[in-house]
PDB file of C-alpha atoms in Angstrom:
ATOM      1  CA  GLN A 284       0.000   0.000   0.000  1.00  0.00           C
ATOM      2  CA  VAL A 285       1.042   3.573  -0.689  1.00  0.00           C
ATOM      3  CA  GLN A 286       0.103   6.507   1.506  1.00  0.00           C
ATOM      4  CA  LEU A 287      -0.864   9.684  -0.347  1.00  0.00           C
ATOM      5  CA  VAL A 288      -1.142  13.142   1.204  1.00  0.00           C
ATOM      6  CA  GLU A 289      -2.481  16.077  -0.805  1.00  0.00           C
ATOM      7  CA  SER A 290      -1.851  19.734  -0.095  1.00  0.00           C
ATOM      8  CA  GLY A 291      -2.132  23.101  -1.781  1.00  0.00           C
ATOM      9  CA  GLY A 292      -5.861  23.604  -2.038  1.00  0.00           C
ATOM     10  CA  GLY A 293      -7.560  26.874  -1.222  1.00  0.00           C
ATOM     11  CA  LEU A 294      -9.737  29.718  -2.399  1.00  0.00           C
ATOM     12  CA  VAL A 295      -8.853  31.507  -5.624  1.00  0.00           C
ATOM     13  CA  GLN A 296     -10.602  33.900  -7.980  1.00  0.00           C
ATOM     14  CA  ALA A 297     -11.611  32.843 -11.466  1.00  0.00           C
ATOM     15  CA  GLY A 298      -8.654  33.094 -13.810  1.00  0.00           C
ATOM     16  CA  GLY A 299      -6.187  32.411 -11.035  1.00  0.00           C
ATOM     17  CA  SER A 300      -3.831  29.509 -10.421  1.00  0.00           C
ATOM     18  CA  LEU A 301      -3.128  26.890  -7.792  1.00  0.00           C
ATOM     19  CA  ARG A 302      -0.652  24.060  -7.519  1.00  0.00           C
ATOM     20  CA  LEU A 303      -1.622  20.902  -5.705  1.00  0.00           C
ATOM     21  CA  SER A 304       0.932  18.455  -4.369  1.00  0.00           C
ATOM     22  CA  CYS A 305       0.590  14.768  -3.597  1.00  0.00           C
ATOM     23  CA  ALA A 306       3.340  13.263  -1.468  1.00  0.00           C
ATOM     24  CA  ALA A 307       3.610   9.491  -1.686  1.00  0.00           C
ATOM     25  CA  SER A 308       5.193   7.121   0.799  1.00  0.00           C
ATOM     26  CA  GLY A 309       5.281   3.392   1.338  1.00  0.00           C
ATOM     27  CA  ARG A 310       5.885   0.931  -1.432  1.00  0.00           C
ATOM     28  CA  THR A 311       7.895   1.657  -4.529  1.00  0.00           C
ATOM     29  CA  LEU A 312       6.183   3.738  -7.160  1.00  0.00           C
ATOM     30  CA  SER A 313       8.216   2.493 -10.114  1.00  0.00           C
ATOM     31  CA  THR A 314       5.321   0.508 -11.594  1.00  0.00           C
ATOM     32  CA  SER A 315       2.612   2.969 -10.664  1.00  0.00           C
ATOM     33  CA  VAL A 316       0.271   5.421 -12.268  1.00  0.00           C
ATOM     34  CA  LEU A 317      -0.502   8.538 -10.236  1.00  0.00           C
ATOM     35  CA  CYS A 318      -3.637  10.474 -11.037  1.00  0.00           C
ATOM     36  CA  TRP A 319      -5.810  13.325  -9.890  1.00  0.00           C
ATOM     37  CA  PHE A 320      -9.556  13.048  -9.519  1.00  0.00           C
ATOM     38  CA  ARG A 321     -12.052  15.625  -8.318  1.00  0.00           C
ATOM     39  CA  GLN A 322     -15.507  15.551  -6.813  1.00  0.00           C
ATOM     40  CA  ALA A 323     -17.870  18.487  -6.774  1.00  0.00           C
ATOM     41  CA  PRO A 324     -20.864  18.598  -4.394  1.00  0.00           C
ATOM     42  CA  GLY A 325     -23.632  16.327  -5.607  1.00  0.00           C
ATOM     43  CA  LYS A 326     -21.540  14.916  -8.436  1.00  0.00           C
ATOM     44  CA  GLU A 327     -19.575  11.759  -9.025  1.00  0.00           C
ATOM     45  CA  ARG A 328     -15.831  11.669  -8.647  1.00  0.00           C
ATOM     46  CA  GLU A 329     -14.218  12.301 -12.017  1.00  0.00           C
ATOM     47  CA  PHE A 330     -10.802  11.780 -13.540  1.00  0.00           C
ATOM     48  CA  VAL A 331      -8.756  14.951 -14.115  1.00  0.00           C
ATOM     49  CA  GLY A 332      -5.299  13.863 -15.235  1.00  0.00           C
ATOM     50  CA  GLY A 333      -2.637  11.259 -14.663  1.00  0.00           C
ATOM     51  CA  ILE A 334       0.958  10.294 -15.275  1.00  0.00           C
ATOM     52  CA  ARG A 335       3.077   7.155 -15.240  1.00  0.00           C
ATOM     53  CA  TRP A 336       5.735   7.226 -12.552  1.00  0.00           C
ATOM     54  CA  SER A 337       8.229   5.782 -15.036  1.00  0.00           C
ATOM     55  CA  GLY A 338       7.715   8.566 -17.563  1.00  0.00           C
ATOM     56  CA  GLY A 339       5.735   9.365 -20.660  1.00  0.00           C
ATOM     57  CA  ASN A 340       3.171  12.003 -21.470  1.00  0.00           C
ATOM     58  CA  PRO A 341       0.396  12.790 -19.021  1.00  0.00           C
ATOM     59  CA  TYR A 342      -3.234  12.237 -19.964  1.00  0.00           C
ATOM     60  CA  TYR A 343      -6.064  14.663 -19.222  1.00  0.00           C
ATOM     61  CA  VAL A 344      -9.804  14.923 -19.347  1.00  0.00           C
ATOM     62  CA  ASP A 345     -10.879  17.260 -22.150  1.00  0.00           C
ATOM     63  CA  SER A 346     -12.272  19.902 -19.802  1.00  0.00           C
ATOM     64  CA  VAL A 347      -8.846  20.710 -18.335  1.00  0.00           C
ATOM     65  CA  LYS A 348      -6.590  20.280 -21.371  1.00  0.00           C
ATOM     66  CA  GLY A 349      -4.458  23.360 -21.906  1.00  0.00           C
ATOM     67  CA  ARG A 350      -5.160  24.624 -18.376  1.00  0.00           C
ATOM     68  CA  PHE A 351      -3.946  21.874 -16.030  1.00  0.00           C
ATOM     69  CA  THR A 352      -0.585  20.127 -15.979  1.00  0.00           C
ATOM     70  CA  VAL A 353       0.344  16.934 -14.129  1.00  0.00           C
ATOM     71  CA  SER A 354       4.011  16.452 -13.329  1.00  0.00           C
ATOM     72  CA  ARG A 355       6.130  14.415 -10.969  1.00  0.00           C
ATOM     73  CA  ASP A 356       9.342  14.731  -8.991  1.00  0.00           C
ATOM     74  CA  ASN A 357      10.749  11.259  -8.549  1.00  0.00           C
ATOM     75  CA  ALA A 358      13.339  12.392  -6.024  1.00  0.00           C
ATOM     76  CA  LYS A 359      10.628  13.838  -3.793  1.00  0.00           C
ATOM     77  CA  ASN A 360       8.080  11.080  -4.450  1.00  0.00           C
ATOM     78  CA  THR A 361       5.622  13.829  -5.261  1.00  0.00           C
ATOM     79  CA  VAL A 362       3.077  14.413  -8.004  1.00  0.00           C
ATOM     80  CA  TYR A 363       1.810  17.889  -8.800  1.00  0.00           C
ATOM     81  CA  LEU A 364      -1.280  19.341 -10.424  1.00  0.00           C
ATOM     82  CA  GLN A 365      -0.679  22.843 -11.737  1.00  0.00           C
ATOM     83  CA  MET A 366      -4.026  24.499 -12.375  1.00  0.00           C
ATOM     84  CA  ASN A 367      -4.177  27.691 -14.420  1.00  0.00           C
ATOM     85  CA  SER A 368      -7.068  29.758 -15.753  1.00  0.00           C
ATOM     86  CA  LEU A 369      -9.299  28.336 -13.073  1.00  0.00           C
ATOM     87  CA  LYS A 370     -13.070  28.489 -13.502  1.00  0.00           C
ATOM     88  CA  PRO A 371     -15.862  28.281 -10.920  1.00  0.00           C
ATOM     89  CA  GLU A 372     -16.766  24.871 -12.333  1.00  0.00           C
ATOM     90  CA  ASP A 373     -13.337  23.601 -11.225  1.00  0.00           C
ATOM     91  CA  THR A 374     -14.519  23.908  -7.614  1.00  0.00           C
ATOM     92  CA  ALA A 375     -14.264  20.474  -6.021  1.00  0.00           C
ATOM     93  CA  VAL A 376     -12.358  18.302  -3.602  1.00  0.00           C
ATOM     94  CA  TYR A 377      -9.288  17.082  -5.447  1.00  0.00           C
ATOM     95  CA  TYR A 378      -7.919  13.626  -4.730  1.00  0.00           C
ATOM     96  CA  CYS A 379      -4.649  11.949  -5.575  1.00  0.00           C
ATOM     97  CA  ALA A 380      -4.839   8.265  -6.436  1.00  0.00           C
ATOM     98  CA  ARG A 381      -2.478   5.473  -7.342  1.00  0.00           C
ATOM     99  CA  SER A 382      -2.803   2.281  -9.328  1.00  0.00           C
ATOM    100  CA  VAL A 383      -0.333  -0.457 -10.145  1.00  0.00           C
ATOM    101  CA  GLY A 384       0.537  -0.864 -13.787  1.00  0.00           C
ATOM    102  CA  TRP A 385       1.256   1.154 -16.902  1.00  0.00           C
ATOM    103  CA  ILE A 386      -2.142   2.257 -18.171  1.00  0.00           C
ATOM    104  CA  ILE A 387      -3.618   5.592 -17.145  1.00  0.00           C
ATOM    105  CA  ARG A 388      -7.195   4.554 -16.458  1.00  0.00           C
ATOM    106  CA  THR A 389      -9.982   7.038 -15.842  1.00  0.00           C
ATOM    107  CA  THR A 390     -12.305   5.068 -13.579  1.00  0.00           C
ATOM    108  CA  VAL A 391     -12.372   5.344  -9.793  1.00  0.00           C
ATOM    109  CA  ALA A 392     -12.443   1.573  -9.394  1.00  0.00           C
ATOM    110  CA  SER A 393      -9.071   1.247 -11.137  1.00  0.00           C
ATOM    111  CA  TYR A 394      -7.182   2.901  -8.270  1.00  0.00           C
ATOM    112  CA  GLU A 395      -6.159   1.164  -5.062  1.00  0.00           C
ATOM    113  CA  ASP A 396      -4.737   3.988  -2.966  1.00  0.00           C
ATOM    114  CA  TRP A 397      -6.288   7.383  -2.296  1.00  0.00           C
ATOM    115  CA  GLY A 398      -5.402  10.530  -0.443  1.00  0.00           C
ATOM    116  CA  GLN A 399      -7.746  12.375   1.878  1.00  0.00           C
ATOM    117  CA  GLY A 400      -8.471  15.141  -0.615  1.00  0.00           C
ATOM    118  CA  THR A 401      -7.915  18.888  -0.670  1.00  0.00           C
ATOM    119  CA  GLN A 402     -10.588  21.514  -1.287  1.00  0.00           C
ATOM    120  CA  VAL A 403     -10.298  23.880  -4.238  1.00  0.00           C
ATOM    121  CA  THR A 404     -12.807  26.714  -4.426  1.00  0.00           C
ATOM    122  CA  VAL A 405     -12.898  29.096  -7.381  1.00  0.00           C
ATOM    123  CA  SER A 406     -14.937  32.246  -6.914  1.00  0.00           C
ATOM    124  CA  SER A 407     -16.508  34.133  -9.794  1.00  0.00           C
TER     125      SER A 407
END
């Protein structure tokens, strides 16, 4: 099992930026996929973006392409979500999640380990 701890959430005005961090500890991440999901009030948890720990291009949901960037720092065992041009509809609790393997899957059930979540609120 891998422990995941998110940080960096907060309140920001529309058009602003935030960077979320997800610090991982526990088992090796070398064969892992690390992703970000979000859940808005009354809605299902949805995939935002993900990256293979071993490298390769990240993958994003269409609604955040060009605005959000997922990156990783292997030395720090940390994954980041840089969010630019934020919109009120980006308001949600953002979760970091991990799965074993090489495929960046977009379903909640594909991920074994989850962080506690961090709140992002975008005001209009």
